[in-house]
Amino acid sequence: SSIVNGAYGLLDNLLNWALLQTGQQYFYIDKLRLFIIIEQVAYNYKPLLLEKELTFENTVSKKEVIYADQESLKIVLRNLLDNAIKFSKPNGSIKIYSRNSSEDYCDLIVEDIGLGMSEETRLRLLKDTVLLNKKEHEDIIGTGLGLQLCKSMISKNNGKFDIETE
C-alpha cells in the first residue's frame, strides 16, 4: 500500500509539474477556509501517521480565510505533510498552524520533529530549480520534486516559501 501511494504521489507530482511548466494548469483563486482544506488533506495521511506513531495537530483557526487556488493548495499541503511524515522519527509530532504577519498575509507553518538538514541542503532546496541527486538520509527515498512543485504552486498563489531547520 505504501509503495502504491508513493508511486501515485510521484506520478501526480510529475503530472502537475508538467502542466505547470506548459501553462496548461487550471488555476482559480478563491476564498477558502484554511482549516477545512488542511483537515481534508490530513485525513488521507491518517494510516501513515498511525503506522509511524506520529501525533498530528492542526491548530489553524476555523475562521482563517485565505485566497488561493484550492487544488494547488492541496498539492502543497500534501507534499509538505508527506515530507514531514517521511523525515519524522517514530513517536514524533507534526503541527500545522498559522501566524498572521499582517492583515493581508498569513504564514502557514508545517512543523515536525524530524531528522533536520544541513544549512547547505536548506539553501539548495530554496533555489528555484534544484532537484537533489543525493540525500543526507540515504535510507529515505525522495527526489526533491515535491518541494519544487510546492515552490511553484506557492508562487502562483502569490505566496512565499521558506525552510527553517535545527
mmCIF file with all atom_site columns, C-alpha atoms in Angstrom:
data_model
loop_
_atom_site.group_PDB
_atom_site.id
_atom_site.type_symbol
_atom_site.label_atom_id
_atom_site.label_alt_id
_atom_site.label_comp_id
_atom_site.label_asym_id
_atom_site.label_entity_id
_atom_site.label_seq_id
_atom_site.pdbx_PDB_ins_code
_atom_site.Cartn_x
_atom_site.Cartn_y
_atom_site.Cartn_z
_atom_site.occupancy
_atom_site.B_iso_or_equiv
_atom_site.pdbx_formal_charge
_atom_site.auth_seq_id
_atom_site.auth_comp_id
_atom_site.auth_asym_id
_atom_site.auth_atom_id
_atom_site.pdbx_PDB_model_num
ATOM 1   C CA . SER A 1 1   ? 0.000   0.000  0.000   1.00 0.00 ? 1   SER A CA 1
ATOM 2   C CA . SER A 1 2   ? 2.755   2.462  0.897   1.00 0.00 ? 2   SER A CA 1
ATOM 3   C CA . ILE A 1 3   ? 4.641   1.643  -2.341  1.00 0.00 ? 3   ILE A CA 1
ATOM 4   C CA . VAL A 1 4   ? 1.498   2.263  -4.405  1.00 0.00 ? 4   VAL A CA 1
ATOM 5   C CA . ASN A 1 5   ? 0.778   5.504  -2.518  1.00 0.00 ? 5   ASN A CA 1
ATOM 6   C CA . GLY A 1 6   ? 4.377   6.640  -3.062  1.00 0.00 ? 6   GLY A CA 1
ATOM 7   C CA . ALA A 1 7   ? 4.213   5.855  -6.774  1.00 0.00 ? 7   ALA A CA 1
ATOM 8   C CA . TYR A 1 8   ? 0.849   7.615  -7.075  1.00 0.00 ? 8   TYR A CA 1
ATOM 9   C CA . GLY A 1 9   ? 2.200   10.702 -5.274  1.00 0.00 ? 9   GLY A CA 1
ATOM 10  C CA . LEU A 1 10  ? 5.238   10.858 -7.562  1.00 0.00 ? 10  LEU A CA 1
ATOM 11  C CA . LEU A 1 11  ? 3.118   10.384 -10.693 1.00 0.00 ? 11  LEU A CA 1
ATOM 12  C CA . ASP A 1 12  ? 0.664   13.066 -9.554  1.00 0.00 ? 12  ASP A CA 1
ATOM 13  C CA . ASN A 1 13  ? 3.554   15.452 -8.825  1.00 0.00 ? 13  ASN A CA 1
ATOM 14  C CA . LEU A 1 14  ? 5.069   14.807 -12.267 1.00 0.00 ? 14  LEU A CA 1
ATOM 15  C CA . LEU A 1 15  ? 1.733   15.419 -13.977 1.00 0.00 ? 15  LEU A CA 1
ATOM 16  C CA . ASN A 1 16  ? 1.099   18.655 -12.071 1.00 0.00 ? 16  ASN A CA 1
ATOM 17  C CA . TRP A 1 17  ? 4.673   19.839 -12.633 1.00 0.00 ? 17  TRP A CA 1
ATOM 18  C CA . ALA A 1 18  ? 4.346   19.168 -16.394 1.00 0.00 ? 18  ALA A CA 1
ATOM 19  C CA . LEU A 1 19  ? 1.008   21.001 -16.557 1.00 0.00 ? 19  LEU A CA 1
ATOM 20  C CA . LEU A 1 20  ? 2.514   23.933 -14.666 1.00 0.00 ? 20  LEU A CA 1
ATOM 21  C CA . GLN A 1 21  ? 5.582   24.058 -16.934 1.00 0.00 ? 21  GLN A CA 1
ATOM 22  C CA . THR A 1 22  ? 3.485   24.027 -20.114 1.00 0.00 ? 22  THR A CA 1
ATOM 23  C CA . GLY A 1 23  ? 0.964   26.570 -18.856 1.00 0.00 ? 23  GLY A CA 1
ATOM 24  C CA . GLN A 1 24  ? -1.911  24.088 -19.050 1.00 0.00 ? 24  GLN A CA 1
ATOM 25  C CA . GLN A 1 25  ? -2.793  24.005 -15.366 1.00 0.00 ? 25  GLN A CA 1
ATOM 26  C CA . TYR A 1 26  ? -6.239  25.344 -14.458 1.00 0.00 ? 26  TYR A CA 1
ATOM 27  C CA . PHE A 1 27  ? -5.820  27.933 -11.748 1.00 0.00 ? 27  PHE A CA 1
ATOM 28  C CA . TYR A 1 28  ? -8.631  29.760 -9.933  1.00 0.00 ? 28  TYR A CA 1
ATOM 29  C CA . ILE A 1 29  ? -8.044  31.950 -6.875  1.00 0.00 ? 29  ILE A CA 1
ATOM 30  C CA . ASP A 1 30  ? -10.969 31.711 -4.473  1.00 0.00 ? 30  ASP A CA 1
ATOM 31  C CA . LYS A 1 31  ? -11.795 32.446 -0.842  1.00 0.00 ? 31  LYS A CA 1
ATOM 32  C CA . LEU A 1 32  ? -11.035 29.290 1.189   1.00 0.00 ? 32  LEU A CA 1
ATOM 33  C CA . ARG A 1 33  ? -11.284 28.183 4.818   1.00 0.00 ? 33  ARG A CA 1
ATOM 34  C CA . LEU A 1 34  ? -7.751  27.016 5.543   1.00 0.00 ? 34  LEU A CA 1
ATOM 35  C CA . PHE A 1 35  ? -8.615  24.702 8.456   1.00 0.00 ? 35  PHE A CA 1
ATOM 36  C CA . ILE A 1 36  ? -11.029 22.647 6.323   1.00 0.00 ? 36  ILE A CA 1
ATOM 37  C CA . ILE A 1 37  ? -8.540  22.192 3.470   1.00 0.00 ? 37  ILE A CA 1
ATOM 38  C CA . ILE A 1 38  ? -5.841  21.041 5.917   1.00 0.00 ? 38  ILE A CA 1
ATOM 39  C CA . GLU A 1 39  ? -8.236  18.548 7.516   1.00 0.00 ? 39  GLU A CA 1
ATOM 40  C CA . GLN A 1 40  ? -9.200  17.137 4.085   1.00 0.00 ? 40  GLN A CA 1
ATOM 41  C CA . VAL A 1 41  ? -5.572  16.577 3.113   1.00 0.00 ? 41  VAL A CA 1
ATOM 42  C CA . ALA A 1 42  ? -4.526  15.244 6.541   1.00 0.00 ? 42  ALA A CA 1
ATOM 43  C CA . TYR A 1 43  ? -7.374  12.699 6.539   1.00 0.00 ? 43  TYR A CA 1
ATOM 44  C CA . ASN A 1 44  ? -5.638  10.764 3.738   1.00 0.00 ? 44  ASN A CA 1
ATOM 45  C CA . TYR A 1 45  ? -2.472  10.522 5.837   1.00 0.00 ? 45  TYR A CA 1
ATOM 46  C CA . LYS A 1 46  ? -4.042  9.074  8.993   1.00 0.00 ? 46  LYS A CA 1
ATOM 47  C CA . PRO A 1 47  ? -2.858  5.485  8.225   1.00 0.00 ? 47  PRO A CA 1
ATOM 48  C CA . LEU A 1 48  ? 0.744   6.670  7.725   1.00 0.00 ? 48  LEU A CA 1
ATOM 49  C CA . LEU A 1 49  ? 0.607   8.785  10.879  1.00 0.00 ? 49  LEU A CA 1
ATOM 50  C CA . LEU A 1 50  ? -0.669  5.776  12.859  1.00 0.00 ? 50  LEU A CA 1
ATOM 51  C CA . GLU A 1 51  ? 1.891   3.420  11.324  1.00 0.00 ? 51  GLU A CA 1
ATOM 52  C CA . LYS A 1 52  ? 4.751   5.692  12.359  1.00 0.00 ? 52  LYS A CA 1
ATOM 53  C CA . GLU A 1 53  ? 3.008   6.571  15.665  1.00 0.00 ? 53  GLU A CA 1
ATOM 54  C CA . LEU A 1 54  ? 3.084   10.303 14.925  1.00 0.00 ? 54  LEU A CA 1
ATOM 55  C CA . THR A 1 55  ? 0.730   12.789 16.518  1.00 0.00 ? 55  THR A CA 1
ATOM 56  C CA . PHE A 1 56  ? -0.853  15.353 14.210  1.00 0.00 ? 56  PHE A CA 1
ATOM 57  C CA . GLU A 1 57  ? -2.235  18.691 15.315  1.00 0.00 ? 57  GLU A CA 1
ATOM 58  C CA . ASN A 1 58  ? -3.995  21.300 13.155  1.00 0.00 ? 58  ASN A CA 1
ATOM 59  C CA . THR A 1 59  ? -4.388  24.470 15.219  1.00 0.00 ? 59  THR A CA 1
ATOM 60  C CA . VAL A 1 60  ? -5.266  26.799 12.359  1.00 0.00 ? 60  VAL A CA 1
ATOM 61  C CA . SER A 1 61  ? -8.294  28.858 13.332  1.00 0.00 ? 61  SER A CA 1
ATOM 62  C CA . LYS A 1 62  ? -11.531 27.545 11.845  1.00 0.00 ? 62  LYS A CA 1
ATOM 63  C CA . LYS A 1 63  ? -12.284 31.139 10.865  1.00 0.00 ? 63  LYS A CA 1
ATOM 64  C CA . GLU A 1 64  ? -8.978  31.654 8.972   1.00 0.00 ? 64  GLU A CA 1
ATOM 65  C CA . VAL A 1 65  ? -9.747  32.605 5.372   1.00 0.00 ? 65  VAL A CA 1
ATOM 66  C CA . ILE A 1 66  ? -7.192  32.775 2.573   1.00 0.00 ? 66  ILE A CA 1
ATOM 67  C CA . TYR A 1 67  ? -7.317  33.490 -1.144  1.00 0.00 ? 67  TYR A CA 1
ATOM 68  C CA . ALA A 1 68  ? -5.728  30.669 -3.128  1.00 0.00 ? 68  ALA A CA 1
ATOM 69  C CA . ASP A 1 69  ? -6.337  28.034 -5.772  1.00 0.00 ? 69  ASP A CA 1
ATOM 70  C CA . GLN A 1 70  ? -7.833  25.086 -3.888  1.00 0.00 ? 70  GLN A CA 1
ATOM 71  C CA . GLU A 1 71  ? -6.251  22.276 -5.902  1.00 0.00 ? 71  GLU A CA 1
ATOM 72  C CA . SER A 1 72  ? -2.755  23.759 -5.848  1.00 0.00 ? 72  SER A CA 1
ATOM 73  C CA . LEU A 1 73  ? -3.078  24.425 -2.112  1.00 0.00 ? 73  LEU A CA 1
ATOM 74  C CA . LYS A 1 74  ? -3.961  20.753 -1.585  1.00 0.00 ? 74  LYS A CA 1
ATOM 75  C CA . ILE A 1 75  ? -0.898  19.716 -3.627  1.00 0.00 ? 75  ILE A CA 1
ATOM 76  C CA . VAL A 1 76  ? 1.328   21.946 -1.490  1.00 0.00 ? 76  VAL A CA 1
ATOM 77  C CA . LEU A 1 77  ? -0.147  20.631 1.764   1.00 0.00 ? 77  LEU A CA 1
ATOM 78  C CA . ARG A 1 78  ? 0.060   17.032 0.580   1.00 0.00 ? 78  ARG A CA 1
ATOM 79  C CA . ASN A 1 79  ? 3.745   17.365 -0.302  1.00 0.00 ? 79  ASN A CA 1
ATOM 80  C CA . LEU A 1 80  ? 4.678   19.200 2.891   1.00 0.00 ? 80  LEU A CA 1
ATOM 81  C CA . LEU A 1 81  ? 2.781   16.710 5.057   1.00 0.00 ? 81  LEU A CA 1
ATOM 82  C CA . ASP A 1 82  ? 4.265   13.795 3.134   1.00 0.00 ? 82  ASP A CA 1
ATOM 83  C CA . ASN A 1 83  ? 7.792   15.151 3.755   1.00 0.00 ? 83  ASN A CA 1
ATOM 84  C CA . ALA A 1 84  ? 7.039   15.820 7.416   1.00 0.00 ? 84  ALA A CA 1
ATOM 85  C CA . ILE A 1 85  ? 5.929   12.202 7.853   1.00 0.00 ? 85  ILE A CA 1
ATOM 86  C CA . LYS A 1 86  ? 8.794   10.797 5.775   1.00 0.00 ? 86  LYS A CA 1
ATOM 87  C CA . PHE A 1 87  ? 11.509  12.650 7.696   1.00 0.00 ? 87  PHE A CA 1
ATOM 88  C CA . SER A 1 88  ? 9.986   12.359 11.194  1.00 0.00 ? 88  SER A CA 1
ATOM 89  C CA . LYS A 1 89  ? 11.248  9.896  13.727  1.00 0.00 ? 89  LYS A CA 1
ATOM 90  C CA . PRO A 1 90  ? 8.707   7.375  15.104  1.00 0.00 ? 90  PRO A CA 1
ATOM 91  C CA . ASN A 1 91  ? 6.632   8.706  18.025  1.00 0.00 ? 91  ASN A CA 1
ATOM 92  C CA . GLY A 1 92  ? 7.226   12.286 16.885  1.00 0.00 ? 92  GLY A CA 1
ATOM 93  C CA . SER A 1 93  ? 4.735   15.015 16.163  1.00 0.00 ? 93  SER A CA 1
ATOM 94  C CA . ILE A 1 94  ? 3.623   17.183 13.270  1.00 0.00 ? 94  ILE A CA 1
ATOM 95  C CA . LYS A 1 95  ? 1.876   20.501 13.802  1.00 0.00 ? 95  LYS A CA 1
ATOM 96  C CA . ILE A 1 96  ? 0.247   22.811 11.290  1.00 0.00 ? 96  ILE A CA 1
ATOM 97  C CA . TYR A 1 97  ? -0.576  26.321 12.428  1.00 0.00 ? 97  TYR A CA 1
ATOM 98  C CA . SER A 1 98  ? -0.884  29.840 11.093  1.00 0.00 ? 98  SER A CA 1
ATOM 99  C CA . ARG A 1 99  ? 0.586   33.116 12.136  1.00 0.00 ? 99  ARG A CA 1
ATOM 100 C CA . ASN A 1 100 ? -0.675  36.427 10.796  1.00 0.00 ? 100 ASN A CA 1
ATOM 101 C CA . SER A 1 101 ? 2.278   38.615 9.921   1.00 0.00 ? 101 SER A CA 1
ATOM 102 C CA . SER A 1 102 ? -0.027  41.362 8.645   1.00 0.00 ? 102 SER A CA 1
ATOM 103 C CA . GLU A 1 103 ? -3.684  41.986 7.935   1.00 0.00 ? 103 GLU A CA 1
ATOM 104 C CA . ASP A 1 104 ? -3.229  40.858 4.322   1.00 0.00 ? 104 ASP A CA 1
ATOM 105 C CA . TYR A 1 105 ? -0.846  37.965 4.831   1.00 0.00 ? 105 TYR A CA 1
ATOM 106 C CA . CYS A 1 106 ? -0.893  34.669 6.710   1.00 0.00 ? 106 CYS A CA 1
ATOM 107 C CA . ASP A 1 107 ? 2.108   32.419 7.390   1.00 0.00 ? 107 ASP A CA 1
ATOM 108 C CA . LEU A 1 108 ? 1.227   28.720 7.296   1.00 0.00 ? 108 LEU A CA 1
ATOM 109 C CA . ILE A 1 109 ? 3.724   26.618 9.215   1.00 0.00 ? 109 ILE A CA 1
ATOM 110 C CA . VAL A 1 110 ? 4.159   22.854 8.908   1.00 0.00 ? 110 VAL A CA 1
ATOM 111 C CA . GLU A 1 111 ? 6.390   21.868 11.818  1.00 0.00 ? 111 GLU A CA 1
ATOM 112 C CA . ASP A 1 112 ? 7.797   18.441 12.527  1.00 0.00 ? 112 ASP A CA 1
ATOM 113 C CA . ILE A 1 113 ? 10.298  16.964 14.916  1.00 0.00 ? 113 ILE A CA 1
ATOM 114 C CA . GLY A 1 114 ? 12.278  15.254 12.225  1.00 0.00 ? 114 GLY A CA 1
ATOM 115 C CA . LEU A 1 115 ? 15.779  14.482 11.113  1.00 0.00 ? 115 LEU A CA 1
ATOM 116 C CA . GLY A 1 116 ? 16.629  18.039 10.083  1.00 0.00 ? 116 GLY A CA 1
ATOM 117 C CA . MET A 1 117 ? 19.031  19.018 7.318   1.00 0.00 ? 117 MET A CA 1
ATOM 118 C CA . SER A 1 118 ? 22.299  20.823 6.858   1.00 0.00 ? 118 SER A CA 1
ATOM 119 C CA . GLU A 1 119 ? 22.367  24.534 6.060   1.00 0.00 ? 119 GLU A CA 1
ATOM 120 C CA . GLU A 1 120 ? 23.807  23.663 2.643   1.00 0.00 ? 120 GLU A CA 1
ATOM 121 C CA . THR A 1 121 ? 20.839  21.409 1.825   1.00 0.00 ? 121 THR A CA 1
ATOM 122 C CA . ARG A 1 122 ? 18.364  24.007 3.111   1.00 0.00 ? 122 ARG A CA 1
ATOM 123 C CA . LEU A 1 123 ? 19.859  26.681 0.858   1.00 0.00 ? 123 LEU A CA 1
ATOM 124 C CA . ARG A 1 124 ? 19.940  24.319 -2.139  1.00 0.00 ? 124 ARG A CA 1
ATOM 125 C CA . LEU A 1 125 ? 16.263  23.445 -1.639  1.00 0.00 ? 125 LEU A CA 1
ATOM 126 C CA . LEU A 1 126 ? 15.331  27.135 -1.615  1.00 0.00 ? 126 LEU A CA 1
ATOM 127 C CA . LYS A 1 127 ? 16.856  27.659 -5.081  1.00 0.00 ? 127 LYS A CA 1
ATOM 128 C CA . ASP A 1 128 ? 14.362  27.767 -7.933  1.00 0.00 ? 128 ASP A CA 1
ATOM 129 C CA . THR A 1 129 ? 15.211  24.708 -9.991  1.00 0.00 ? 129 THR A CA 1
ATOM 130 C CA . VAL A 1 130 ? 17.300  22.413 -7.858  1.00 0.00 ? 130 VAL A CA 1
ATOM 131 C CA . LEU A 1 131 ? 16.456  18.730 -7.557  1.00 0.00 ? 131 LEU A CA 1
ATOM 132 C CA . LEU A 1 132 ? 18.594  16.769 -5.136  1.00 0.00 ? 132 LEU A CA 1
ATOM 133 C CA . ASN A 1 133 ? 20.590  13.904 -6.586  1.00 0.00 ? 133 ASN A CA 1
ATOM 134 C CA . LYS A 1 134 ? 21.912  12.786 -3.199  1.00 0.00 ? 134 LYS A CA 1
ATOM 135 C CA . LYS A 1 135 ? 20.061  12.724 0.102   1.00 0.00 ? 135 LYS A CA 1
ATOM 136 C CA . GLU A 1 136 ? 21.563  13.370 3.504   1.00 0.00 ? 136 GLU A CA 1
ATOM 137 C CA . HIS A 1 137 ? 19.491  10.456 4.804   1.00 0.00 ? 137 HIS A CA 1
ATOM 138 C CA . GLU A 1 138 ? 20.228  7.653  2.346   1.00 0.00 ? 138 GLU A CA 1
ATOM 139 C CA . ASP A 1 139 ? 17.529  5.338  3.731   1.00 0.00 ? 139 ASP A CA 1
ATOM 140 C CA . ILE A 1 140 ? 14.751  7.809  2.827   1.00 0.00 ? 140 ILE A CA 1
ATOM 141 C CA . ILE A 1 141 ? 13.730  7.940  -0.821  1.00 0.00 ? 141 ILE A CA 1
ATOM 142 C CA . GLY A 1 142 ? 12.918  11.251 -2.472  1.00 0.00 ? 142 GLY A CA 1
ATOM 143 C CA . THR A 1 143 ? 13.813  13.445 -5.446  1.00 0.00 ? 143 THR A CA 1
ATOM 144 C CA . GLY A 1 144 ? 13.008  16.950 -4.261  1.00 0.00 ? 144 GLY A CA 1
ATOM 145 C CA . LEU A 1 145 ? 10.369  17.255 -6.998  1.00 0.00 ? 145 LEU A CA 1
ATOM 146 C CA . GLY A 1 146 ? 7.604   17.692 -4.413  1.00 0.00 ? 146 GLY A CA 1
ATOM 147 C CA . LEU A 1 147 ? 9.303   20.741 -2.897  1.00 0.00 ? 147 LEU A CA 1
ATOM 148 C CA . GLN A 1 148 ? 9.961   22.236 -6.347  1.00 0.00 ? 148 GLN A CA 1
ATOM 149 C CA . LEU A 1 149 ? 6.275   21.790 -7.144  1.00 0.00 ? 149 LEU A CA 1
ATOM 150 C CA . CYS A 1 150 ? 5.353   23.387 -3.793  1.00 0.00 ? 150 CYS A CA 1
ATOM 151 C CA . LYS A 1 151 ? 7.528   26.409 -4.519  1.00 0.00 ? 151 LYS A CA 1
ATOM 152 C CA . SER A 1 152 ? 5.955   26.863 -7.968  1.00 0.00 ? 152 SER A CA 1
ATOM 153 C CA . MET A 1 153 ? 2.405   26.468 -6.647  1.00 0.00 ? 153 MET A CA 1
ATOM 154 C CA . ILE A 1 154 ? 3.033   28.823 -3.719  1.00 0.00 ? 154 ILE A CA 1
ATOM 155 C CA . SER A 1 155 ? 4.468   31.409 -6.093  1.00 0.00 ? 155 SER A CA 1
ATOM 156 C CA . LYS A 1 156 ? 1.418   31.146 -8.384  1.00 0.00 ? 156 LYS A CA 1
ATOM 157 C CA . ASN A 1 157 ? -0.726  31.783 -5.294  1.00 0.00 ? 157 ASN A CA 1
ATOM 158 C CA . ASN A 1 158 ? 1.299   34.955 -4.572  1.00 0.00 ? 158 ASN A CA 1
ATOM 159 C CA . GLY A 1 159 ? 2.926   33.368 -1.534  1.00 0.00 ? 159 GLY A CA 1
ATOM 160 C CA . LYS A 1 160 ? 6.461   32.843 -0.273  1.00 0.00 ? 160 LYS A CA 1
ATOM 161 C CA . PHE A 1 161 ? 8.211   29.609 0.638   1.00 0.00 ? 161 PHE A CA 1
ATOM 162 C CA . ASP A 1 162 ? 10.864  29.168 3.329   1.00 0.00 ? 162 ASP A CA 1
ATOM 163 C CA . ILE A 1 163 ? 12.511  26.347 5.264   1.00 0.00 ? 163 ILE A CA 1
ATOM 164 C CA . GLU A 1 164 ? 13.820  26.508 8.812   1.00 0.00 ? 164 GLU A CA 1
ATOM 165 C CA . THR A 1 165 ? 15.776  23.692 10.422  1.00 0.00 ? 165 THR A CA 1
ATOM 166 C CA . GLU A 1 166 ? 17.628  22.910 13.617  1.00 0.00 ? 166 GLU A CA 1
#
